[in-house]
């Protein structure tokens, strides 16, 4: 029985966008799609211009956001960005922090300022957005202004050596911090994958790679303690997850939780930790923002599917599954692959 991995239950892109409708509505997106003989519309995801046109079209259609994405900067993909933000929303719900004014920090916001823009528009959170690259800061600020979100988002230029200490206002308490860190330790590593990612070298490369960058976030968090209620970071390499957790533990965090963010073939990892004595992140369910013992019917819907070699075991499985879930669909496949229900 194989469990399929899915995006966050609330991610709107669990249902793939209708490219045909998007192509009708957005002429710029239309330039990047191809239609096959059956009328199906295709997009080349390896082409940066196509991904950019898709992101721009979806930002406008689904979030009423007009965002400048410069050619020489990272093009953000929305399913991943939303998965991370929705997980942060889960954390805030779990910690009882979601029903008040939420204030977050995005470390390394990039030219797009994508996390703060989505956070402000979709969740009504206020955000401090930091960035070392002056040109990216300029574009990020104009993206904030263009969308009339300057009352919600403050963009700040920071020095290369600073991450949180000396950046955040130490008189304030922030609800969370987040970061999509530069993943690579050198330029050669960037080009090693099949699809070389977009973005300038400094956006993707940090001395010592993401581990050194995250180590600095953890060290700053130990110094700032409860000034930020929940510290979080994304991790690009699975092999780094355990060492990040080890460092969080060594820094004296009271509790932590981690999970996988799945979006198609791309998987990322996220870790959250806290120095708040009254928050126990380790009792949070990894798949959604509810305590582990919450009954299934109180959880957001998750879809599981599995295949059975023996139809005789179907009834027993159906009974068990129906005890736990509100809806069950059974499909049977014959050997010539025609579908029957
Ligand atoms: C992988 S990019 C992420 C951009 C954007 N958040 C996104 O998800 O599309 C990392 C960003 O961190 C910025 N950066 C690097 N060091 C930084 C630091 N010490 N403080 C703030 N930003 C930094 C880089 O310039 C780059 O824009």
Short mmCIF file of C-alpha atoms and ligand atoms in Angstrom, two decimals:
data_model
loop_
_atom_site.label_atom_id
_atom_site.label_comp_id
_atom_site.label_asym_id
_atom_site.label_seq_id
_atom_site.Cartn_x
_atom_site.Cartn_y
_atom_site.Cartn_z
CA UNK A 1 0.00 0.00 0.00
CA UNK A 2 1.73 3.20 -1.11
CA UNK A 3 0.70 6.55 0.32
CA UNK A 4 0.91 9.37 -2.17
CA UNK A 5 2.33 12.65 -0.99
CA UNK A 6 0.20 15.72 -1.54
CA UNK A 7 0.45 19.44 -1.18
CA UNK A 8 -0.94 21.17 1.89
CA UNK A 9 -4.71 20.48 2.11
CA UNK A 10 -5.48 24.19 1.74
CA UNK A 11 -3.07 24.80 -1.18
CA UNK A 12 -5.18 26.07 -4.11
CA UNK A 13 -2.70 24.47 -6.56
CA UNK A 14 -3.54 20.93 -5.45
CA UNK A 15 -5.81 21.29 -8.46
CA UNK A 16 -3.49 22.25 -11.31
CA UNK A 17 -4.32 25.60 -12.95
CA UNK A 18 -6.35 25.52 -16.16
CA UNK A 19 -3.73 26.64 -18.69
CA UNK A 20 -6.32 27.13 -21.43
CA UNK A 21 -8.32 29.61 -19.32
CA UNK A 22 -5.13 31.37 -18.25
CA UNK A 23 -4.00 31.64 -21.89
CA UNK A 24 -7.35 33.18 -22.85
CA UNK A 25 -7.16 35.73 -20.01
CA UNK A 26 -3.42 36.61 -20.11
CA UNK A 27 -1.85 37.43 -23.53
CA UNK A 28 1.68 37.36 -22.05
CA UNK A 29 1.11 33.82 -20.72
CA UNK A 30 -0.44 32.83 -24.08
CA UNK A 31 2.91 33.56 -25.80
CA UNK A 32 4.53 30.74 -23.78
CA UNK A 33 2.06 27.89 -24.27
CA UNK A 34 1.71 25.31 -27.01
CA UNK A 35 -1.53 23.64 -27.98
CA UNK A 36 -1.44 20.03 -29.22
CA UNK A 37 -3.73 18.50 -31.87
CA UNK A 38 -6.28 17.48 -29.23
CA UNK A 39 -6.50 21.11 -28.05
CA UNK A 40 -4.61 20.48 -24.80
CA UNK A 41 -2.43 23.41 -23.72
CA UNK A 42 1.17 22.73 -22.57
CA UNK A 43 3.84 24.81 -20.81
CA UNK A 44 7.59 24.18 -20.83
CA UNK A 45 8.51 24.28 -17.12
CA UNK A 46 12.22 24.17 -17.96
CA UNK A 47 11.91 27.56 -19.65
CA UNK A 48 12.35 30.42 -17.17
CA UNK A 49 10.24 32.84 -19.23
CA UNK A 50 7.33 30.38 -19.20
CA UNK A 51 7.52 29.88 -15.42
CA UNK A 52 7.65 33.63 -14.94
CA UNK A 53 4.60 34.18 -17.17
CA UNK A 54 2.71 31.48 -15.23
CA UNK A 55 3.64 32.98 -11.83
CA UNK A 56 2.57 36.46 -12.96
CA UNK A 57 -0.74 35.20 -14.34
CA UNK A 58 -1.56 33.21 -11.17
CA UNK A 59 -0.54 36.06 -8.85
CA UNK A 60 -2.96 38.33 -10.67
CA UNK A 61 -5.81 35.84 -11.02
CA UNK A 62 -5.70 34.25 -7.56
CA UNK A 63 -4.30 37.03 -5.34
CA UNK A 64 -4.87 40.28 -7.28
CA UNK A 65 -1.12 40.89 -7.05
CA UNK A 66 0.86 42.67 -9.80
CA UNK A 67 4.49 41.67 -9.29
CA UNK A 68 7.62 42.70 -11.21
CA UNK A 69 9.94 39.69 -11.51
CA UNK A 70 13.25 40.96 -12.98
CA UNK A 71 14.86 38.72 -15.63
CA UNK A 72 18.09 38.24 -13.68
CA UNK A 73 16.46 37.32 -10.34
CA UNK A 74 14.90 34.16 -8.91
CA UNK A 75 11.45 33.36 -10.32
CA UNK A 76 9.27 32.14 -7.44
CA UNK A 77 6.97 29.17 -7.98
CA UNK A 78 3.69 29.52 -6.11
CA UNK A 79 2.83 25.97 -4.93
CA UNK A 80 6.01 25.85 -2.80
CA UNK A 81 5.61 29.41 -1.48
CA UNK A 82 2.01 28.69 -0.45
CA UNK A 83 2.91 25.34 1.14
CA UNK A 84 5.44 27.10 3.39
CA UNK A 85 3.03 29.92 4.31
CA UNK A 86 0.15 27.50 4.95
CA UNK A 87 2.38 25.47 7.26
CA UNK A 88 3.22 28.67 9.15
CA UNK A 89 -0.50 29.36 9.40
CA UNK A 90 -0.90 25.82 10.85
CA UNK A 91 1.79 26.62 13.44
CA UNK A 92 0.08 29.87 14.38
CA UNK A 93 -3.30 28.11 14.72
CA UNK A 94 -1.69 25.37 16.81
CA UNK A 95 -0.07 27.94 19.11
CA UNK A 96 -3.27 30.00 19.41
CA UNK A 97 -1.63 32.96 17.67
CA UNK A 98 -3.68 33.10 14.46
CA UNK A 99 -6.67 35.08 15.70
CA UNK A 100 -4.79 38.24 16.58
CA UNK A 101 -2.70 40.69 14.55
CA UNK A 102 0.18 38.57 13.20
CA UNK A 103 3.65 40.05 12.63
CA UNK A 104 6.27 38.00 10.75
CA UNK A 105 9.79 38.36 9.37
CA UNK A 106 10.96 37.11 5.97
CA UNK A 107 14.76 36.75 5.90
CA UNK A 108 16.00 37.25 2.31
CA UNK A 109 12.84 38.39 0.60
CA UNK A 110 14.35 38.69 -2.90
CA UNK A 111 13.24 41.14 -5.60
CA UNK A 112 9.80 39.56 -5.83
CA UNK A 113 9.08 40.03 -2.09
CA UNK A 114 6.89 37.01 -2.70
CA UNK A 115 6.38 35.70 0.84
CA UNK A 116 5.45 39.07 2.39
CA UNK A 117 3.12 39.93 -0.53
CA UNK A 118 1.27 36.61 -0.25
CA UNK A 119 1.32 36.76 3.58
CA UNK A 120 -0.22 40.24 3.58
CA UNK A 121 -2.76 39.64 0.82
CA UNK A 122 -3.90 36.12 1.73
CA UNK A 123 -3.54 36.10 5.54
CA UNK A 124 -3.54 39.81 6.40
CA UNK A 125 -0.22 39.44 8.29
CA UNK A 126 2.23 42.30 8.71
CA UNK A 127 5.76 41.51 7.58
CA UNK A 128 9.32 42.77 7.96
CA UNK A 129 11.13 41.80 4.73
CA UNK A 130 14.95 41.83 4.81
CA UNK A 131 17.40 41.64 1.91
CA UNK A 132 21.14 42.24 1.36
CA UNK A 133 20.94 43.06 -2.36
CA UNK A 134 20.22 46.76 -2.95
CA UNK A 135 18.70 46.25 -6.41
CA UNK A 136 16.38 43.54 -5.05
CA UNK A 137 15.39 45.85 -2.17
CA UNK A 138 14.40 48.55 -4.70
CA UNK A 139 12.28 46.14 -6.76
CA UNK A 140 10.76 44.57 -3.63
CA UNK A 141 9.76 48.01 -2.33
CA UNK A 142 8.18 48.93 -5.66
CA UNK A 143 6.27 45.61 -5.67
CA UNK A 144 4.94 46.48 -2.22
CA UNK A 145 3.94 50.00 -3.32
CA UNK A 146 2.37 48.80 -6.58
CA UNK A 147 0.03 46.57 -4.58
CA UNK A 148 -0.74 49.23 -1.95
CA UNK A 149 0.65 47.06 0.85
CA UNK A 150 3.14 49.50 2.39
CA UNK A 151 1.07 49.67 5.59
CA UNK A 152 1.57 45.89 5.99
CA UNK A 153 5.11 45.28 4.66
CA UNK A 154 8.36 47.00 5.63
CA UNK A 155 11.30 46.21 3.32
CA UNK A 156 14.72 46.67 4.90
CA UNK A 157 18.22 46.53 3.43
CA UNK A 158 20.62 44.63 5.74
CA UNK A 159 24.40 44.02 5.76
CA UNK A 160 25.72 40.70 4.48
CA UNK A 161 26.80 39.56 7.96
CA UNK A 162 23.44 40.28 9.62
CA UNK A 163 20.45 37.99 9.77
CA UNK A 164 18.21 38.73 12.77
CA UNK A 165 20.35 40.26 15.53
CA UNK A 166 20.71 43.97 14.85
CA UNK A 167 17.95 43.76 12.24
CA UNK A 168 14.77 43.15 14.23
CA UNK A 169 13.42 45.76 16.57
CA UNK A 170 14.32 44.21 19.95
CA UNK A 171 11.54 46.13 21.69
CA UNK A 172 8.97 44.19 19.65
CA UNK A 173 7.74 40.60 19.79
CA UNK A 174 7.35 39.00 16.37
CA UNK A 175 5.11 35.95 15.90
CA UNK A 176 7.37 34.12 13.44
CA UNK A 177 10.37 34.31 11.19
CA UNK A 178 10.75 32.47 7.91
CA UNK A 179 13.55 31.98 5.40
CA UNK A 180 14.17 30.43 2.00
CA UNK A 181 17.96 30.44 2.38
CA UNK A 182 20.58 30.53 -0.37
CA UNK A 183 20.97 26.77 -0.85
CA UNK A 184 24.37 26.36 -2.44
CA UNK A 185 27.94 26.70 -1.24
CA UNK A 186 29.40 27.57 -4.64
CA UNK A 187 28.43 28.40 -8.22
CA UNK A 188 29.41 24.90 -9.50
CA UNK A 189 26.91 23.32 -7.14
CA UNK A 190 24.13 25.53 -8.60
CA UNK A 191 24.68 24.13 -12.08
CA UNK A 192 24.87 20.49 -11.01
CA UNK A 193 21.10 19.83 -11.17
CA UNK A 194 19.27 19.02 -14.41
CA UNK A 195 17.36 22.29 -14.39
CA UNK A 196 19.72 25.08 -13.43
CA UNK A 197 17.61 27.39 -11.27
CA UNK A 198 17.05 31.05 -12.11
CA UNK A 199 18.59 33.74 -9.95
CA UNK A 200 21.75 35.70 -9.39
CA UNK A 201 24.68 33.96 -7.72
CA UNK A 202 24.25 35.74 -4.37
CA UNK A 203 20.57 34.76 -4.25
CA UNK A 204 21.44 31.08 -4.42
CA UNK A 205 24.96 30.89 -3.03
CA UNK A 206 26.06 31.61 0.53
CA UNK A 207 29.50 30.90 1.95
CA UNK A 208 29.22 27.47 3.58
CA UNK A 209 25.90 26.83 1.80
CA UNK A 210 22.54 26.66 3.49
CA UNK A 211 23.91 24.92 6.58
CA UNK A 212 26.15 27.92 7.41
CA UNK A 213 23.26 30.31 6.72
CA UNK A 214 20.79 28.37 8.88
CA UNK A 215 23.42 27.96 11.62
CA UNK A 216 23.57 31.74 11.78
CA UNK A 217 19.75 31.97 12.00
CA UNK A 218 19.84 29.46 14.88
CA UNK A 219 22.62 31.36 16.68
CA UNK A 220 20.66 34.62 16.30
CA UNK A 221 17.51 32.91 17.55
CA UNK A 222 19.34 31.75 20.69
CA UNK A 223 20.36 35.35 21.31
CA UNK A 224 16.92 36.84 20.62
CA UNK A 225 15.02 34.04 22.40
CA UNK A 226 11.37 34.91 22.94
CA UNK A 227 11.52 38.14 20.86
CA UNK A 228 10.34 35.89 18.03
CA UNK A 229 7.76 33.32 19.10
CA UNK A 230 8.37 30.83 16.27
CA UNK A 231 11.56 30.58 14.23
CA UNK A 232 11.29 28.65 10.99
CA UNK A 233 13.50 27.85 8.03
CA UNK A 234 13.22 25.98 4.79
CA UNK A 235 15.92 23.39 3.98
CA UNK A 236 16.83 22.48 0.40
CA UNK A 237 18.76 19.26 1.03
CA UNK A 238 17.26 16.34 2.95
CA UNK A 239 20.71 15.39 4.22
CA UNK A 240 20.87 18.71 6.14
CA UNK A 241 17.66 18.21 8.15
CA UNK A 242 19.17 16.19 10.98
CA UNK A 243 22.12 18.54 11.50
CA UNK A 244 19.76 21.55 11.58
CA UNK A 245 17.66 19.78 14.24
CA UNK A 246 20.81 18.95 16.21
CA UNK A 247 21.86 22.61 16.18
CA UNK A 248 18.38 23.77 17.22
CA UNK A 249 18.53 21.37 20.18
CA UNK A 250 22.05 22.52 21.09
CA UNK A 251 20.88 26.16 20.99
CA UNK A 252 18.49 25.38 23.85
CA UNK A 253 15.15 25.60 22.02
CA UNK A 254 12.23 24.44 24.17
CA UNK A 255 10.59 22.43 21.36
CA UNK A 256 10.65 21.96 17.60
CA UNK A 257 8.77 20.34 14.74
CA UNK A 258 9.71 19.59 11.14
CA UNK A 259 7.88 18.46 8.05
CA UNK A 260 8.21 17.96 4.30
CA UNK A 261 6.73 20.35 1.78
CA UNK A 262 5.67 18.39 -1.29
CA UNK A 263 4.86 20.03 -4.60
CA UNK A 264 5.01 17.66 -7.53
CA UNK A 265 8.54 16.37 -7.90
CA UNK A 266 10.08 19.13 -5.79
CA UNK A 267 10.40 18.40 -2.10
CA UNK A 268 11.67 20.80 0.54
CA UNK A 269 11.93 20.47 4.33
CA UNK A 270 10.99 22.97 7.01
CA UNK A 271 11.87 23.17 10.68
CA UNK A 272 10.22 25.36 13.32
CA UNK A 273 11.52 25.92 16.85
CA UNK A 274 10.63 28.05 19.84
CA UNK A 275 12.05 29.33 23.11
CA UNK A 276 8.54 29.86 24.53
CA UNK A 277 8.04 27.56 27.55
CA UNK A 278 4.25 27.38 27.03
CA UNK A 279 4.47 26.13 23.42
CA UNK A 280 5.13 22.45 22.73
CA UNK A 281 5.70 22.14 18.99
CA UNK A 282 6.60 18.47 19.31
CA UNK A 283 2.94 17.65 19.98
CA UNK A 284 1.85 19.17 16.65
CA UNK A 285 0.69 16.81 13.93
CA UNK A 286 3.21 16.84 11.08
CA UNK A 287 0.58 16.86 8.32
CA UNK A 288 -1.63 19.67 9.56
CA UNK A 289 -1.89 22.26 12.28
CA UNK A 290 -3.87 20.18 14.74
CA UNK A 291 -2.83 18.28 17.84
CA UNK A 292 -1.84 14.67 17.12
CA UNK A 293 -4.89 13.22 18.91
CA UNK A 294 -7.50 15.33 17.05
CA UNK A 295 -10.16 13.05 15.42
CA UNK A 296 -9.83 12.63 11.67
CA UNK A 297 -13.15 14.28 10.87
CA UNK A 298 -11.87 17.53 12.44
CA UNK A 299 -8.83 17.60 10.15
CA UNK A 300 -8.63 19.24 6.75
CA UNK A 301 -9.29 16.64 4.04
CA UNK A 302 -6.26 14.63 2.95
CA UNK A 303 -6.39 12.20 0.07
CA UNK A 304 -4.76 8.81 0.38
CA UNK A 305 -4.70 6.27 -2.38
CA UNK A 306 -3.46 2.76 -2.63
CA UNK A 307 -3.60 -0.21 -4.95
CA UNK A 308 -4.68 -3.73 -4.05
CA UNK A 309 -3.62 -6.84 -5.91
CA UNK A 310 -6.45 -8.96 -4.41
CA UNK A 311 -10.03 -7.68 -4.85
CA UNK A 312 -11.10 -10.04 -2.05
CA UNK A 313 -9.51 -7.82 0.59
CA UNK A 314 -11.39 -4.75 -0.65
CA UNK A 315 -14.41 -5.02 1.66
CA UNK A 316 -12.31 -5.30 4.81
CA UNK A 317 -10.25 -2.29 3.75
CA UNK A 318 -13.38 -0.32 2.82
CA UNK A 319 -14.82 -0.84 6.31
CA UNK A 320 -11.63 0.25 8.00
CA UNK A 321 -11.19 3.28 5.76
CA UNK A 322 -14.80 4.36 6.17
CA UNK A 323 -14.38 4.32 9.94
CA UNK A 324 -11.72 6.97 9.57
CA UNK A 325 -12.72 9.02 6.55
CA UNK A 326 -15.93 10.65 5.40
CA UNK A 327 -15.56 9.79 1.74
CA UNK A 328 -14.10 6.82 -0.08
CA UNK A 329 -13.79 6.38 -3.83
CA UNK A 330 -12.90 2.98 -5.24
CA UNK A 331 -11.61 2.58 -8.77
CA UNK A 332 -10.81 -0.77 -10.31
CA UNK A 333 -8.40 -1.20 -13.18
CA UNK A 334 -8.59 -4.20 -15.49
CA UNK A 335 -5.47 -5.51 -17.19
CA UNK A 336 -6.20 -3.68 -20.42
CA UNK A 337 -6.18 -0.50 -18.27
CA UNK A 338 -9.76 0.52 -19.08
CA UNK A 339 -11.29 2.08 -16.00
CA UNK A 340 -14.35 0.73 -14.24
CA UNK A 341 -15.85 1.71 -10.94
C1 LIG B 1 16.95 31.71 -2.28
S1 LIG B 1 16.73 33.48 -2.30
C2 LIG B 1 15.03 33.59 -1.73
C3 LIG B 1 14.27 34.76 -2.33
C4 LIG B 1 12.77 34.76 -1.99
N1 LIG B 1 12.54 34.74 -0.57
C5 LIG B 1 12.07 33.55 -2.61
O1 LIG B 1 11.73 32.61 -1.90
O2 LIG B 1 11.87 33.57 -3.84
C6 LIG B 1 17.67 33.99 -0.89
C7 LIG B 1 17.69 35.51 -0.70
O3 LIG B 1 18.38 35.82 0.52
C8 LIG B 1 19.13 37.01 0.30
N2 LIG B 1 20.13 37.04 1.37
C9 LIG B 1 21.36 36.46 1.43
N3 LIG B 1 21.95 36.73 2.62
C10 LIG B 1 21.06 37.48 3.34
C11 LIG B 1 21.07 38.06 4.64
N4 LIG B 1 22.12 37.94 5.45
N5 LIG B 1 19.98 38.75 5.05
C12 LIG B 1 18.92 38.91 4.24
N6 LIG B 1 18.85 38.39 2.99
C13 LIG B 1 19.91 37.68 2.55
C14 LIG B 1 19.64 36.85 -1.11
O4 LIG B 1 20.06 38.08 -1.69
C15 LIG B 1 18.40 36.26 -1.80
O5 LIG B 1 17.57 37.27 -2.29
#
